[in-house]
CSV table of C-alpha atoms in Angstrom, one decimal:
chain,number,residue,atom,x,y,z
A,1,VAL,CA,5.5,-4.3,-10.0
A,2,ARG,CA,8.7,-3.0,-11.6
A,3,ARG,CA,11.8,-3.8,-9.5
A,4,PRO,CA,13.0,-0.4,-8.4
A,5,LYS,CA,16.5,1.0,-8.6
A,6,GLY,CA,18.3,3.1,-6.0
A,7,GLN,CA,21.4,3.7,-3.9
A,8,THR,CA,22.6,0.9,-1.6
A,9,LEU,CA,25.6,0.2,0.5
A,10,PRO,CA,26.9,-3.3,-0.2
A,11,ALA,CA,28.2,-5.3,2.8
A,12,GLY,CA,31.9,-4.4,3.5
A,13,GLN,CA,31.9,-1.4,1.3
A,14,THR,CA,32.3,2.3,2.3
A,15,GLU,CA,30.7,3.9,-0.8
A,16,PRO,CA,27.2,3.5,-2.1
A,17,THR,CA,26.4,2.0,-5.5
A,18,PHE,CA,23.4,2.5,-7.8
A,19,GLY,CA,21.4,-0.4,-9.3
A,20,PRO,CA,18.3,-2.7,-9.0
A,21,CYS,CA,17.0,-3.5,-5.5
A,22,ALA,CA,18.2,-7.0,-4.4
A,23,ARG,CA,16.0,-7.2,-1.2
A,24,LEU,CA,12.4,-6.5,-2.5
A,25,ASP,CA,9.7,-7.0,0.1
A,26,TYR,CA,6.0,-6.6,0.7
A,27,GLU,CA,4.1,-5.3,3.7
A,28,LEU,CA,0.6,-6.5,4.7
A,29,GLU,CA,-1.5,-3.4,5.6
A,30,LEU,CA,-5.0,-2.1,5.6
A,31,GLY,CA,-5.8,1.0,3.7
A,32,ILE,CA,-8.0,3.6,5.3
A,33,TRP,CA,-10.0,5.9,3.0
A,34,ILE,CA,-10.9,9.4,4.1
A,35,GLY,CA,-14.5,10.5,3.3
A,36,GLN,CA,-15.1,13.9,4.8
A,37,GLY,CA,-12.0,16.1,5.2
A,38,ASN,CA,-11.3,18.9,7.5
A,39,ASP,CA,-10.4,22.6,7.2
A,40,LEU,CA,-6.8,23.6,7.1
A,41,GLY,CA,-5.6,24.3,10.6
A,42,ASP,CA,-8.5,22.4,12.3
A,43,ALA,CA,-7.6,19.1,14.1
A,44,ILE,CA,-10.0,16.2,14.0
A,45,PRO,CA,-10.8,15.0,17.5
A,46,VAL,CA,-10.4,11.2,18.0
A,47,SER,CA,-14.0,11.1,19.2
A,48,GLU,CA,-15.1,12.4,15.7
A,49,ALA,CA,-12.5,10.7,13.6
A,50,GLY,CA,-14.6,7.7,12.7
A,51,GLU,CA,-17.1,10.1,10.9
A,52,HIS,CA,-14.2,11.0,8.5
A,53,ILE,CA,-13.5,7.4,7.5
A,54,ALA,CA,-15.3,6.2,4.4
A,55,GLY,CA,-14.0,2.7,4.3
A,56,PHE,CA,-11.1,0.2,4.1
A,57,CYS,CA,-9.2,-1.8,1.6
A,58,LEU,CA,-6.1,-4.1,1.5
A,59,LEU,CA,-2.8,-2.3,0.9
A,60,ASN,CA,0.6,-3.7,0.0
A,61,ASP,CA,3.3,-1.2,0.9
A,62,TRP,CA,6.1,-2.6,-1.3
A,63,SER,CA,9.5,-2.0,0.2
A,64,ALA,CA,13.1,-2.0,-1.1
A,65,ARG,CA,14.9,-3.1,2.0
A,66,ASP,CA,18.5,-2.5,0.8
A,67,ILE,CA,17.7,0.9,-0.5
A,68,GLN,CA,15.8,1.6,2.8
A,69,ALA,CA,18.7,0.6,4.9
A,70,TRP,CA,21.0,3.1,3.2
A,71,GLU,CA,18.7,6.1,3.0
A,72,TYR,CA,16.7,6.0,6.2
A,73,GLN,CA,19.4,7.7,8.3
A,74,PRO,CA,19.1,10.6,8.4
A,75,LEU,CA,16.2,11.1,6.0
A,76,GLY,CA,13.9,8.2,6.7
A,77,PRO,CA,12.3,6.0,4.0
A,78,PHE,CA,12.0,7.7,0.6
A,79,LEU,CA,12.9,5.9,-2.7
A,80,SER,CA,12.6,2.6,-0.8
A,81,LYS,CA,8.8,3.1,-0.5
A,82,SER,CA,7.7,5.6,-3.2
A,83,PHE,CA,8.0,3.4,-6.3
A,84,ILE,CA,4.6,1.6,-6.0
A,85,THR,CA,1.7,0.8,-3.6
A,86,SER,CA,-0.9,-1.8,-4.5
A,87,ILE,CA,-4.5,-1.8,-3.2
A,88,SER,CA,-7.5,-4.2,-3.5
A,89,PRO,CA,-10.2,-3.4,-6.1
A,90,TRP,CA,-12.9,-1.9,-4.0
A,91,VAL,CA,-13.7,0.1,-0.8
A,92,VAL,CA,-15.4,-1.8,2.0
A,93,THR,CA,-17.5,0.8,3.7
A,94,ALA,CA,-17.1,1.6,7.4
A,95,GLU,CA,-20.9,0.9,7.8
A,96,ALA,CA,-20.5,-2.6,6.3
A,97,LEU,CA,-17.8,-3.4,9.0
A,98,GLU,CA,-19.9,-2.3,12.0
A,99,PRO,CA,-20.7,-6.0,13.0
A,100,PHE,CA,-17.0,-6.7,13.1
A,101,ARG,CA,-15.9,-4.0,15.5
A,102,ARG,CA,-14.2,-5.0,18.7
A,103,ALA,CA,-12.6,-3.4,21.7
A,104,GLN,CA,-9.0,-2.2,21.1
A,105,PRO,CA,-6.7,-4.9,22.6
A,106,ALA,CA,-4.7,-4.0,25.7
A,107,ARG,CA,-1.2,-2.7,25.1
A,108,PRO,CA,1.7,-4.9,26.1
A,109,GLU,CA,2.7,-4.5,29.7
A,110,GLY,CA,5.1,-1.7,30.2
A,111,ASP,CA,4.1,0.2,27.0
A,112,PRO,CA,3.2,3.9,27.7
A,113,GLN,CA,-0.4,5.0,27.4
A,114,PRO,CA,-1.4,7.3,24.6
A,115,LEU,CA,-1.8,11.0,25.4
A,116,ALA,CA,-5.2,12.4,26.1
A,117,TYR,CA,-5.8,13.7,22.5
A,118,LEU,CA,-5.6,10.0,21.3
A,119,LEU,CA,-7.9,8.5,23.9
A,120,ASP,CA,-11.7,8.2,23.6
A,121,PRO,CA,-13.7,5.6,25.6
A,122,LYS,CA,-16.0,4.8,22.7
A,123,ASP,CA,-13.1,4.3,20.3
A,124,GLN,CA,-11.3,2.1,22.9
A,125,GLY,CA,-14.4,0.1,23.3
A,126,GLN,CA,-15.2,-0.6,19.7
A,127,GLY,CA,-12.5,1.0,17.5
A,128,ALA,CA,-10.7,-2.2,16.5
A,129,LEU,CA,-11.8,-4.4,13.5
A,130,ASP,CA,-11.8,-8.2,13.4
A,131,ILE,CA,-10.6,-8.8,9.8
A,132,GLU,CA,-8.6,-12.0,8.9
A,133,LEU,CA,-5.7,-11.2,6.7
A,134,GLU,CA,-3.8,-13.6,4.5
A,135,VAL,CA,-0.6,-13.3,2.4
A,136,LEU,CA,0.3,-15.8,-0.3
A,137,LEU,CA,3.4,-16.2,-2.5
A,138,LEU,CA,3.1,-17.6,-6.1
A,139,THR,CA,6.5,-18.2,-7.8
A,140,GLN,CA,7.3,-19.0,-11.4
A,141,GLY,CA,8.4,-22.5,-10.3
A,142,MET,CA,5.1,-23.1,-8.6
A,143,ARG,CA,3.2,-22.1,-11.8
A,144,GLU,CA,5.4,-24.5,-13.9
A,145,GLN,CA,4.7,-27.3,-11.5
A,146,ASN,CA,1.0,-26.5,-11.0
A,147,LEU,CA,1.5,-26.0,-7.3
A,148,PRO,CA,-0.8,-23.8,-5.2
A,149,ALA,CA,0.4,-20.6,-3.8
A,150,HIS,CA,2.4,-20.8,-0.5
A,151,ARG,CA,0.9,-19.1,2.5
A,152,LEU,CA,3.4,-16.7,4.0
A,153,GLY,CA,1.2,-15.4,6.9
A,154,LEU,CA,-2.3,-15.4,8.4
A,155,SER,CA,-2.8,-12.3,10.6
A,156,ASN,CA,-5.7,-10.2,11.8
A,157,SER,CA,-6.4,-6.4,11.9
A,158,LEU,CA,-6.8,-6.8,15.7
A,159,ASN,CA,-3.0,-6.6,15.7
A,160,MET,CA,-3.2,-2.9,14.9
A,161,TYR,CA,-1.4,-1.0,17.7
A,162,TRP,CA,-3.5,2.1,17.0
A,163,THR,CA,-7.2,2.3,15.9
A,164,ALA,CA,-8.0,3.9,12.6
A,165,ALA,CA,-9.6,6.8,14.5
A,166,GLN,CA,-6.3,7.4,16.4
A,167,LEU,CA,-4.4,7.5,13.1
A,168,VAL,CA,-6.7,10.1,11.6
A,169,ALA,CA,-6.7,12.2,14.8
A,170,HIS,CA,-2.9,12.1,15.1
A,171,HIS,CA,-2.4,13.0,11.4
A,172,SER,CA,-4.6,16.1,11.7
A,173,VAL,CA,-3.6,17.2,15.2
A,174,ASN,CA,-1.1,19.8,13.8
A,175,GLY,CA,-3.8,21.2,11.5
A,176,CYS,CA,-3.0,19.1,8.4
A,177,GLN,CA,-5.8,19.2,6.0
A,178,LEU,CA,-7.3,15.9,4.9
A,179,GLN,CA,-9.3,15.6,1.8
A,180,SER,CA,-11.9,13.2,0.4
A,181,GLY,CA,-10.0,10.3,-1.2
A,182,ASP,CA,-6.9,10.5,0.9
A,183,LEU,CA,-5.5,7.1,1.7
A,184,PHE,CA,-3.8,6.0,4.9
A,185,GLY,CA,-1.7,2.9,5.4
A,186,SER,CA,-2.1,1.1,8.7
A,187,GLY,CA,1.5,0.0,9.0
A,188,THR,CA,2.5,-3.7,8.8
A,189,LEU,CA,-0.1,-5.9,10.5
A,190,SER,CA,2.1,-8.6,12.1
A,191,GLY,CA,0.9,-10.7,15.0
A,192,PRO,CA,2.9,-12.1,17.9
A,193,ASP,CA,3.3,-15.6,16.3
A,194,ARG,CA,5.7,-16.4,13.5
A,195,SER,CA,2.8,-17.5,11.4
A,196,GLN,CA,1.3,-14.0,11.7
A,197,LEU,CA,4.2,-12.0,10.3
A,198,GLY,CA,3.4,-9.5,7.6
A,199,SER,CA,6.7,-9.1,5.7
A,200,LEU,CA,9.7,-11.2,4.5
A,201,LEU,CA,12.0,-8.9,6.5
A,202,GLU,CA,10.4,-10.3,9.7
A,203,ILE,CA,9.8,-13.9,8.4
A,204,THR,CA,13.4,-14.4,7.3
A,205,GLU,CA,14.9,-12.1,10.0
A,206,GLY,CA,16.5,-9.9,7.4
A,207,GLY,CA,17.4,-12.8,5.1
A,208,LYS,CA,19.1,-14.9,7.7
A,209,HIS,CA,16.6,-17.8,7.5
A,210,PRO,CA,15.3,-18.4,3.9
A,211,ILE,CA,11.9,-19.9,3.3
A,212,GLU,CA,11.8,-23.3,1.7
A,213,LEU,CA,9.0,-23.8,-0.8
A,214,ALA,CA,7.3,-26.9,-2.1
A,215,SER,CA,8.7,-26.2,-5.6
A,216,GLY,CA,12.2,-26.6,-4.3
A,217,GLU,CA,12.9,-22.9,-4.4
A,218,VAL,CA,14.0,-20.8,-1.5
A,219,ARG,CA,13.3,-17.2,-0.8
A,220,LYS,CA,15.0,-14.5,1.4
A,221,PHE,CA,13.3,-11.7,-0.5
A,222,LEU,CA,11.2,-11.5,-3.7
A,223,GLU,CA,12.6,-12.5,-7.1
A,224,ASP,CA,11.4,-11.5,-10.6
A,225,GLY,CA,8.3,-13.5,-11.4
A,226,ASP,CA,7.1,-13.8,-7.8
A,227,GLU,CA,3.5,-12.7,-7.2
A,228,ILE,CA,2.2,-11.6,-3.8
A,229,ILE,CA,-1.5,-12.1,-3.1
A,230,LEU,CA,-3.2,-10.4,-0.2
A,231,ARG,CA,-6.7,-11.5,1.0
A,232,ALA,CA,-9.0,-10.4,3.7
A,233,ARG,CA,-12.3,-11.7,5.1
A,234,CYS,CA,-14.7,-10.8,8.0
A,235,THR,CA,-16.8,-13.5,9.5
A,236,ARG,CA,-19.2,-13.6,12.4
A,237,GLU,CA,-22.1,-15.9,13.2
A,238,GLY,CA,-25.4,-14.5,12.1
A,239,TYR,CA,-23.9,-12.0,9.6
A,240,ALA,CA,-22.9,-12.2,6.0
A,241,SER,CA,-19.2,-12.8,5.4
A,242,ILE,CA,-17.4,-9.9,3.8
A,243,GLY,CA,-14.4,-10.2,1.5
A,244,PHE,CA,-12.1,-7.4,0.3
A,245,GLY,CA,-11.1,-8.8,-3.1
A,246,GLU,CA,-7.6,-9.8,-3.8
A,247,CYS,CA,-4.6,-7.4,-3.9
A,248,ARG,CA,-2.1,-8.9,-6.3
A,249,GLY,CA,1.2,-7.8,-7.6
A,250,LYS,CA,3.8,-9.6,-9.8
A,251,VAL,CA,7.4,-8.6,-9.7
A,252,VAL,CA,9.0,-7.9,-13.1
A,253,ALA,CA,12.7,-7.1,-13.8
A,254,ALA,CA,14.1,-3.6,-13.5
A,255,ARG,CA,14.6,-1.6,-16.6
């Protein structure tokens, strides 16, 4: 993962500068692979969206937080996200994950209900997936000291605010044409507890609270030589355990 360059606005300055990202981060996500697409102009109903999903993978949506902070108003994320995305090595089919489907968790009290085009009783009853998700950090200092990787977070895909079917339905509702092989990112899969957070931005609260590592190193954001490892596993009594393979990425210096 080559450290990206871009425009940032240093603290206390009024003019942007150009240079390497200083606040490089990861995001723990699921990838959703489209199998069957749709015709241009035709929306995919949420009740049929599952038929268009071929399978799932792990996805690391690498993020340059300092570049993102400068560019997102008024344009939204652009160069802060487009430099690289990492995925795990194979597609876990939707059929293989059938035993691990669950009811979509209730929304927090006070949150608005989705509009009708995003609601389907069957999807609400079994549209969520029970997948354990783990993020590990391996630094150069850990390698030199023969230390194991440090767990940054242990989350679950049940923390998805929307089901995969809802994501597909919403993406196509304006007639956008999806094609076989298109890849969706779920968004960061953080849970309610501190141990379940899916990015350093959340864990360190924007760099205010650095992580102390067994190697004696501290981290606010990722440094050159740091490696992020994503893992996922589905387990249920009476069924074979399913893994996703590792999604790994090692940061190297900007050119």
